[in-house]
Amino acid sequence: MILEQFYLPCLAHASYLIGDEAAGTAAVIDPQRDTDHYIAFAAEHGLVIKHVFLTHLHADFIAGHLELRDRVGARIYLGASAKAAYAFTPLRDGDILEFGQVRLKALETPGHTPESISIVVYDLAVSDTQPQAVLTGDTLFIGDVGRPDLRAALGWSASQLGGMLFDSLHTKLLALPDHSLVYPAHGAGSLCGKALSKETVSTLGEQRRSNYALQPMTKAAFIEVVTADQPDAPAYFTFDAVLNSKERPTLDETLARVTAMPLDGVLALQEAGAQIVDTRDPDEFAAAHLKGSINIGLGGQYATWAGTVLDRDRPIVIVAGPGRESEAVTRLGRIGFDHVVGYLQDGLHSLDSHPELLSATERLSAPFAAELLASNGPPLLIDVRAPRERDQKHMAGSISIPLNHLVENLGKLPKDRPLLVYCAGGYRSSIAASLLQRAGFDSVSEIAGGIAGWETAGLPVQTPQPSA
């Protein structure tokens, strides 16, 4: 038996291929939308991907089940409670799929979503009674459990799903042997939970001992603890969850529509309301960029922040470094942002003879920023980090406007005063500064290196005072 984990760091997403080399058959669980690597891995091991499972209708990415169906003829499997516009095989508690020495047994584990399933994996060459592993989707993470509040827009309350999650964990997953390997669908950095570990595999026994949500408590206490302090979910989560249940164009069809565009064409689209997304690193963007463009660098959580700050109803044009155009479009396609109409031909070099179209963003050293803040006419200091980060430490005198709420709060900011933005290290502050510039704020700068650079320079931060 082969059990291979594929981990996508930018979305903190784990998917799996399980195969039997003697039978020449494989199944893929929770695939990302670009599926070349699954097909290549299968071919290297003499396998044909005949089955594709979704443990649930994912909210933070578009799964590659339709791509694998269309490319290799894989059959799609969903939980029995799922509703979808395409043909699928529903899986109920105890349903089994076997090929060669592999047995996959479905458990209905609602809670994160109502249709969630987990897949118990047996290597029949080792034992037909003791499972080797369980693929838990977003029901059980390493160090956490799936948040139950993401289906509110679809009619499910967090309390309803939280109660289901408690039952699924205690009556289904915790009934498995402690030696069972736990393979979740997400890791640290995902917004599908609040305390996910950087580890991508564990055992059920270890999780029983160390996972805060699996400690002895009543169902009511469990619901209270797992619904508290969850991070804001981007608006595109509901959009993706619904899209994963629909028949839709494949990623290959989407990419085929994206072409290189001359500068004049890009400017015309920008004038008509298109969003220009510059995917270069923040330092490059700060030095020079097309006026009105938004910086979301490929070097960070690009898709997550694009899904958070971009409009799904307005066309997108990409500005990228040489040879990175396809990557930029593909990574947007992973979250269902298929409205990219093209990319700027020759990137920023197309603006070499048009300096009037360029703008820049000042990235101030921490000591110089401190001097400005101590002056008689200081800039307004804006902290765009998440509230949990700010609660740990922040710069004195700053106001808090988390990046995911910046656009809705633009009207509260003064246009007659310089603005100085900071985050943890400079990635999010570049996004924020570009959004502010696009909105007509003329004097916008950032603190280079964010609060990390500030502390490295020996400058003070405010931290919570210990309670008496």
Coordinates of C-alpha atoms in Angstrom, one line a residue:
M1 CA 0.0 0.0 0.0
I2 CA 1.1 3.5 -0.8
L3 CA -0.1 6.5 1.3
E4 CA 1.4 9.7 0.0
Q5 CA 0.7 13.2 1.5
F6 CA 0.8 16.2 -0.8
Y7 CA 1.1 19.5 1.2
L8 CA 0.4 22.9 -0.3
P9 CA 2.0 25.5 2.1
C10 CA 0.3 28.6 0.7
L11 CA -3.2 27.2 1.6
A12 CA -1.9 25.0 4.4
H13 CA -3.8 22.2 2.6
A14 CA -3.0 18.5 2.7
S15 CA -4.3 16.0 0.1
Y16 CA -3.6 12.3 -0.2
L17 CA -3.0 9.5 -2.8
I18 CA -3.6 6.0 -1.6
G19 CA -2.6 3.2 -4.0
D20 CA -2.0 -0.5 -4.4
E21 CA 0.8 -1.2 -6.8
A22 CA -0.2 -4.8 -7.4
A23 CA -3.7 -3.8 -8.4
G24 CA -2.5 -0.7 -10.3
T25 CA -5.2 1.4 -8.7
A26 CA -5.2 4.6 -6.7
A27 CA -7.6 6.9 -4.9
V28 CA -7.0 10.6 -4.3
I29 CA -8.5 12.4 -1.3
D30 CA -9.3 16.1 -1.1
P31 CA -7.2 17.1 -4.2
Q32 CA -6.2 20.6 -5.1
R33 CA -7.5 21.9 -8.4
D34 CA -4.3 21.6 -10.3
T35 CA -3.9 17.9 -10.5
D36 CA -0.7 17.2 -12.6
H37 CA 1.3 16.1 -9.6
Y38 CA -1.2 13.4 -8.6
I39 CA -1.3 12.0 -12.2
A40 CA 2.5 12.1 -12.4
F41 CA 3.0 10.4 -9.1
A42 CA 0.5 7.7 -10.1
A43 CA 2.2 7.1 -13.4
E44 CA 5.6 6.7 -11.7
H45 CA 4.2 3.9 -9.5
G46 CA 2.2 2.2 -12.2
L47 CA -1.2 3.4 -10.8
V48 CA -4.4 4.6 -12.4
I49 CA -6.4 7.1 -10.4
K50 CA -9.9 5.5 -10.4
H51 CA -11.4 7.2 -7.3
V52 CA -11.5 10.7 -5.9
F53 CA -13.0 11.5 -2.5
L54 CA -14.0 14.8 -0.9
T55 CA -14.2 14.6 2.9
H56 CA -16.5 17.6 2.7
L57 CA -17.3 20.5 0.4
H58 CA -14.3 22.6 1.2
A59 CA -14.6 26.3 1.9
D60 CA -11.1 27.6 1.5
F61 CA -10.2 26.1 -1.9
I62 CA -11.7 24.6 -5.0
A63 CA -11.1 20.9 -5.0
G64 CA -9.8 19.0 -8.1
H65 CA -12.5 16.3 -8.2
L66 CA -14.0 17.4 -11.5
E67 CA -10.5 17.8 -13.0
L68 CA -9.6 14.2 -12.1
R69 CA -13.0 13.0 -13.3
D70 CA -12.5 14.6 -16.7
R71 CA -8.8 13.9 -17.1
V72 CA -8.6 10.3 -15.9
G73 CA -12.2 9.1 -15.5
A74 CA -12.1 9.0 -11.7
R75 CA -15.3 8.3 -9.9
I76 CA -16.3 11.0 -7.3
Y77 CA -17.3 10.1 -3.7
L78 CA -19.0 12.4 -1.2
G79 CA -20.7 12.0 2.2
A80 CA -24.2 10.8 1.9
S81 CA -25.6 14.1 3.2
A82 CA -24.0 16.1 0.4
K83 CA -25.9 17.7 -2.4
A84 CA -24.1 18.3 -5.7
A85 CA -24.9 19.1 -9.3
Y86 CA -22.6 16.3 -10.6
A87 CA -22.9 12.6 -10.3
F88 CA -21.2 11.1 -7.2
T89 CA -21.3 8.0 -5.1
P90 CA -22.7 8.8 -1.6
L91 CA -20.9 7.3 1.3
R92 CA -22.6 6.3 4.5
D93 CA -21.3 5.0 7.8
G94 CA -19.4 1.7 7.2
D95 CA -19.4 1.9 3.4
I96 CA -16.3 0.2 2.1
L97 CA -14.2 0.5 -1.1
E98 CA -11.5 -2.1 -1.6
F99 CA -8.8 -2.4 -4.3
G100 CA -5.9 -4.8 -4.0
Q101 CA -4.7 -4.8 -0.3
V102 CA -6.3 -1.4 0.4
R103 CA -9.6 -1.0 2.2
L104 CA -11.2 2.5 2.7
K105 CA -14.0 2.6 5.1
A106 CA -16.2 5.7 5.4
L107 CA -17.3 7.3 8.7
E108 CA -19.9 10.0 8.6
T109 CA -18.4 12.7 10.9
P110 CA -20.6 15.9 10.5
G111 CA -19.6 19.0 12.5
H112 CA -17.3 21.1 10.5
T113 CA -19.9 20.7 7.8
P114 CA -23.0 18.6 7.8
E115 CA -21.8 16.3 5.0
S116 CA -18.3 15.7 6.4
I117 CA -16.8 12.2 6.3
S118 CA -13.6 10.6 7.5
I119 CA -11.9 7.7 5.8
V120 CA -10.4 4.9 7.7
V121 CA -7.5 3.2 5.9
Y122 CA -6.6 -0.5 6.2
D123 CA -3.6 -2.2 4.7
L124 CA -5.0 -5.7 4.4
A125 CA -1.5 -7.1 4.0
V126 CA -0.9 -6.1 7.6
S127 CA -4.4 -6.4 9.2
D128 CA -8.0 -6.5 8.2
T129 CA -9.2 -5.5 11.7
Q130 CA -6.7 -2.8 12.8
P131 CA -6.7 0.4 10.8
Q132 CA -3.4 2.0 9.7
A133 CA -4.7 5.5 9.5
V134 CA -7.7 7.8 9.3
L135 CA -8.0 10.7 7.0
T136 CA -10.0 13.2 9.1
G137 CA -10.6 16.0 6.6
D138 CA -11.4 19.1 8.6
T139 CA -13.2 17.2 11.5
L140 CA -10.0 16.6 13.5
F141 CA -6.7 18.5 13.0
I142 CA -3.4 18.1 14.7
G143 CA -3.9 20.2 17.8
D144 CA -7.4 21.4 17.0
V145 CA -10.8 20.4 15.5
G146 CA -12.7 21.9 12.6
R147 CA -14.6 25.1 13.3
P148 CA -18.3 24.7 13.2
D149 CA -19.3 28.2 12.2
L150 CA -18.6 28.3 8.5
R151 CA -22.0 27.2 7.3
A152 CA -24.0 30.0 9.0
A153 CA -24.7 31.6 5.5
L154 CA -26.1 28.3 4.4
G155 CA -28.6 27.9 7.3
W156 CA -26.5 25.9 9.9
S157 CA -25.8 27.5 13.3
A158 CA -22.4 27.0 15.0
S159 CA -24.2 25.4 18.0
Q160 CA -26.0 22.9 15.8
L161 CA -22.8 21.9 14.0
G162 CA -20.7 22.1 17.2
G163 CA -23.0 19.5 18.8
M164 CA -22.6 17.2 15.7
L165 CA -18.8 17.7 15.9
F166 CA -18.7 16.6 19.5
D167 CA -20.7 13.4 18.7
S168 CA -18.5 12.7 15.6
L169 CA -15.3 13.0 17.6
H170 CA -16.4 11.0 20.6
T171 CA -18.5 8.3 19.0
K172 CA -16.6 7.8 15.7
L173 CA -13.0 9.0 15.7
L174 CA -12.1 8.4 19.4
A175 CA -13.4 4.9 19.1
L176 CA -10.5 4.0 16.8
P177 CA -7.2 2.6 18.2
D178 CA -4.7 5.0 19.6
H179 CA -2.0 3.8 17.1
S180 CA -4.1 5.0 14.1
L181 CA -2.2 7.7 12.2
V182 CA -4.2 10.9 11.9
Y183 CA -4.0 12.7 8.5
P184 CA -6.0 16.0 8.4
A185 CA -6.8 18.1 5.4
H186 CA -5.2 21.3 6.8
G187 CA -2.3 22.5 8.9
A188 CA -1.0 25.6 10.6
G189 CA -2.1 28.8 8.8
S190 CA -5.5 27.6 7.7
L191 CA -8.5 29.6 8.7
C192 CA -10.5 26.3 9.1
G193 CA -9.5 26.2 12.7
K194 CA -7.8 28.4 15.3
A195 CA -4.9 26.4 16.8
L196 CA -3.6 24.1 14.1
S197 CA -0.2 22.5 14.6
K198 CA 2.7 22.8 12.2
E199 CA 2.8 19.0 12.2
T200 CA 1.0 17.3 9.4
V201 CA 0.5 13.8 10.9
S202 CA 0.0 12.5 14.4
T203 CA -1.6 9.5 16.1
L204 CA -5.0 9.3 17.6
G205 CA -3.5 8.5 21.0
E206 CA -1.3 11.6 20.9
Q207 CA -4.3 13.8 20.0
R208 CA -6.3 12.2 22.7
R209 CA -3.6 13.4 25.2
S210 CA -2.7 16.8 23.8
N211 CA -5.5 18.2 21.7
Y212 CA -7.4 20.8 23.8
A213 CA -10.7 20.0 22.2
L214 CA -10.5 16.3 23.0
Q215 CA -10.1 16.7 26.7
P216 CA -13.0 15.5 29.0
M217 CA -15.8 18.1 29.0
T218 CA -19.6 18.3 28.4
K219 CA -21.0 18.9 25.0
A220 CA -22.1 22.4 26.0
A221 CA -18.6 23.2 27.2
F222 CA -17.1 21.8 24.0
I223 CA -19.4 24.0 21.9
E224 CA -18.4 27.0 23.9
V225 CA -14.7 26.4 23.6
V226 CA -14.6 25.5 19.9
T227 CA -16.7 28.5 18.8
A228 CA -14.8 31.0 20.9
D229 CA -12.0 33.2 19.4
Q230 CA -12.3 31.9 15.8
P231 CA -10.6 34.1 13.2
D232 CA -12.7 36.0 10.7
A233 CA -13.5 33.8 7.7
P234 CA -13.1 35.5 4.3
A235 CA -16.2 36.1 2.3
Y236 CA -15.0 33.8 -0.4
F237 CA -15.3 30.7 1.9
T238 CA -19.1 30.4 1.4
F239 CA -18.6 31.0 -2.4
D240 CA -16.0 28.2 -2.6
A241 CA -18.1 25.8 -0.5
V242 CA -21.1 26.3 -2.9
L243 CA -18.8 26.1 -6.0
N244 CA -17.4 22.8 -4.9
S245 CA -21.0 21.4 -5.2
K246 CA -21.5 22.7 -8.7
E247 CA -20.6 21.6 -12.2
R248 CA -18.0 24.2 -13.3
P249 CA -15.2 24.8 -15.9
T250 CA -12.0 22.9 -15.1
L251 CA -8.8 24.7 -14.3
D252 CA -7.4 23.9 -17.7
E253 CA -10.4 25.6 -19.4
T254 CA -9.9 28.7 -17.2
L255 CA -6.2 29.0 -17.9
A256 CA -6.8 28.7 -21.6
R257 CA -8.8 31.9 -21.5
V258 CA -5.9 34.0 -20.0
T259 CA -3.7 35.8 -22.5
A260 CA -0.9 38.4 -22.5
M261 CA -2.2 41.9 -22.9
P262 CA -0.5 45.1 -24.1
L263 CA -0.3 48.1 -21.8
D264 CA -3.1 50.0 -23.7
G265 CA -5.5 47.1 -23.2
V266 CA -4.7 46.8 -19.5
L267 CA -5.2 50.6 -19.0
A268 CA -8.5 50.4 -20.7
L269 CA -9.7 47.6 -18.5
Q270 CA -8.4 49.5 -15.4
E271 CA -10.4 52.5 -16.5
A272 CA -13.5 50.3 -16.8
G273 CA -13.1 49.0 -13.3
A274 CA -10.8 46.0 -13.6
Q275 CA -8.6 45.1 -10.6
I276 CA -4.8 45.2 -11.4
V277 CA -3.0 42.8 -9.1
D278 CA 0.7 43.1 -8.9
T279 CA 2.1 39.8 -7.6
R280 CA 5.7 40.8 -7.1
D281 CA 7.4 41.0 -3.7
P282 CA 6.6 44.0 -1.6
D283 CA 10.1 45.5 -1.9
E284 CA 9.8 45.4 -5.7
F285 CA 6.3 46.8 -5.6
A286 CA 7.3 49.7 -3.3
A287 CA 10.1 50.7 -5.6
A288 CA 7.8 51.1 -8.6
H289 CA 4.3 50.0 -9.7
L290 CA 1.4 50.8 -11.9
K291 CA -0.7 53.5 -10.3
G292 CA -3.9 52.0 -8.8
S293 CA -2.6 48.4 -8.7
I294 CA -2.9 46.2 -5.6
N295 CA 0.1 44.3 -4.3
I296 CA -0.5 40.7 -3.2
G297 CA 2.8 39.0 -3.5
L298 CA 3.3 35.4 -4.5
G299 CA 5.8 35.0 -1.7
G300 CA 3.0 35.0 1.0
Q301 CA -0.5 33.7 1.5
Y302 CA -1.3 35.0 -1.9
A303 CA -4.6 33.2 -2.6
T304 CA -6.0 33.7 0.9
W305 CA -5.4 37.5 0.8
A306 CA -6.5 37.8 -2.8
G307 CA -9.8 36.1 -1.9
T308 CA -10.1 38.4 1.1
V309 CA -9.5 41.8 -0.6
L310 CA -10.4 41.4 -4.2
D311 CA -13.9 41.7 -5.7
R312 CA -15.3 38.4 -7.2
D313 CA -17.5 40.4 -9.6
R314 CA -14.8 42.6 -11.3
P315 CA -12.2 41.4 -13.8
I316 CA -8.6 40.8 -12.7
V317 CA -5.4 41.6 -14.7
I318 CA -2.1 40.2 -13.4
V319 CA 1.2 42.0 -13.2
A320 CA 3.9 39.4 -12.5
G321 CA 7.7 38.9 -12.5
P322 CA 9.1 37.2 -15.6
G323 CA 7.7 33.7 -16.1
R324 CA 5.4 33.8 -13.0
E325 CA 2.2 34.7 -14.8
S326 CA 0.8 31.2 -15.0
E327 CA 1.6 30.6 -11.3
A328 CA -0.3 33.7 -10.4
V329 CA -3.4 32.7 -12.3
T330 CA -3.3 29.1 -11.2
R331 CA -3.1 30.0 -7.5
L332 CA -6.2 32.3 -7.9
G333 CA -7.9 29.4 -9.7
R334 CA -7.3 27.3 -6.6
I335 CA -9.9 29.4 -4.8
G336 CA -12.3 29.7 -7.7
F337 CA -11.2 33.2 -8.8
D338 CA -11.6 32.4 -12.5
H339 CA -12.2 36.0 -13.6
V340 CA -8.6 36.7 -14.5
V341 CA -8.8 38.1 -18.1
G342 CA -5.1 38.5 -18.8
Y343 CA -1.7 39.6 -17.7
L344 CA 0.4 42.6 -18.5
Q345 CA 2.7 41.7 -21.4
D346 CA 6.4 42.2 -20.4
G347 CA 5.3 43.0 -16.9
L348 CA 6.5 46.3 -15.5
H349 CA 9.0 46.7 -18.3
S350 CA 6.1 47.7 -20.5
L351 CA 6.1 50.9 -18.4
D352 CA 9.7 51.8 -19.0
S353 CA 8.8 54.7 -21.3
H354 CA 5.8 55.7 -19.3
P355 CA 7.1 57.1 -16.0
E356 CA 3.9 59.1 -15.6
L357 CA 2.0 55.9 -14.9
L358 CA 4.3 54.8 -12.1
S359 CA 4.0 55.2 -8.4
A360 CA 6.1 54.2 -5.4
T361 CA 5.6 53.5 -1.7
E362 CA 8.0 54.7 1.0
R363 CA 9.2 51.9 3.2
L364 CA 10.6 53.7 6.2
S365 CA 13.3 52.2 8.5
A366 CA 12.1 51.7 12.1
P367 CA 14.3 54.4 13.6
F368 CA 13.2 57.0 11.0
A369 CA 9.6 56.0 11.5
A370 CA 10.1 56.5 15.3
E371 CA 11.4 60.0 14.6
L372 CA 8.4 60.9 12.5
L373 CA 6.0 59.5 15.2
A374 CA 7.7 61.7 17.8
S375 CA 7.5 64.8 15.7
N376 CA 5.0 67.7 16.1
G377 CA 2.9 66.5 13.1
P378 CA 3.1 62.7 13.3
P379 CA 1.5 60.4 10.8
L380 CA -1.5 58.3 11.8
L381 CA -0.1 54.9 12.7
I382 CA -2.2 51.9 11.5
D383 CA -1.8 48.4 12.7
V384 CA -3.3 46.0 10.1
R385 CA -2.6 42.8 11.9
A386 CA -5.2 40.5 13.4
P387 CA -6.7 41.3 16.8
R388 CA -5.0 38.3 18.4
E389 CA -1.6 39.5 17.3
R390 CA -2.3 43.0 18.5
D391 CA -3.3 41.7 21.9
Q392 CA 0.1 40.2 22.3
K393 CA 2.0 43.4 21.5
H394 CA 1.6 46.6 19.5
M395 CA 3.2 50.0 18.9
A396 CA 2.1 52.8 21.2
G397 CA -0.3 55.3 19.6
S398 CA -1.4 53.0 16.8
I399 CA -5.0 52.3 15.8
S400 CA -6.1 48.8 14.9
I401 CA -7.7 48.2 11.5
P402 CA -7.1 44.6 10.5
L403 CA -6.3 44.1 6.8
N404 CA -9.5 42.1 6.2
H405 CA -11.6 45.1 7.4
L406 CA -9.5 47.9 5.8
V407 CA -11.6 48.5 2.7
E408 CA -14.9 48.8 4.7
N409 CA -13.2 51.4 7.0
L410 CA -11.6 53.6 4.4
G411 CA -14.2 56.3 5.0
K412 CA -13.1 56.7 8.6
L413 CA -9.5 57.6 7.7
P414 CA -8.3 61.2 7.2
K415 CA -7.1 62.2 3.8
D416 CA -5.4 65.3 5.1
R417 CA -2.9 63.5 7.3
P418 CA 0.0 61.1 6.4
L419 CA -0.7 57.4 7.1
L420 CA 1.9 55.0 8.3
V421 CA 1.1 51.3 8.1
Y422 CA 2.7 48.3 9.8
C423 CA 2.1 44.5 10.1
A424 CA 4.2 41.7 11.4
G425 CA 6.9 41.7 8.7
G426 CA 5.9 43.8 5.8
Y427 CA 3.7 41.5 3.6
R428 CA 0.3 42.7 4.7
S429 CA 1.3 46.3 5.1
S430 CA 2.2 46.4 1.4
I431 CA -1.3 45.1 0.6
A432 CA -2.8 47.7 2.9
A433 CA -0.7 50.6 1.5
S434 CA -1.6 49.7 -2.1
L435 CA -5.3 49.6 -1.2
L436 CA -5.0 53.0 0.5
Q437 CA -3.2 54.5 -2.5
R438 CA -5.8 53.1 -4.9
A439 CA -8.5 54.7 -2.7
G440 CA -6.9 58.2 -3.2
F441 CA -4.8 58.5 0.0
D442 CA -1.8 60.5 -1.3
S443 CA 0.6 60.2 1.7
V444 CA 1.0 56.5 2.6
S445 CA 4.1 54.8 3.9
E446 CA 5.0 51.6 5.6
I447 CA 7.4 50.5 8.4
A448 CA 10.0 48.3 6.7
G449 CA 10.0 44.9 8.4
G450 CA 6.9 45.6 10.4
I451 CA 6.8 45.2 14.2
A452 CA 9.7 42.6 13.9
G453 CA 11.9 45.3 12.3
W454 CA 10.8 47.8 15.0
E455 CA 11.8 45.4 17.8
T456 CA 15.1 44.5 16.1
A457 CA 15.9 48.2 16.1
G458 CA 15.5 48.1 19.9
L459 CA 12.3 50.2 19.9
P460 CA 9.7 49.7 22.5
V461 CA 6.3 47.9 22.1
Q462 CA 3.3 47.8 24.4
T463 CA 2.4 44.4 25.9
P464 CA -0.4 43.3 28.1
Q465 CA 0.0 44.2 31.7
P466 CA 0.0 41.1 34.0
S467 CA -3.2 40.8 36.1
A468 CA -2.9 41.4 39.9

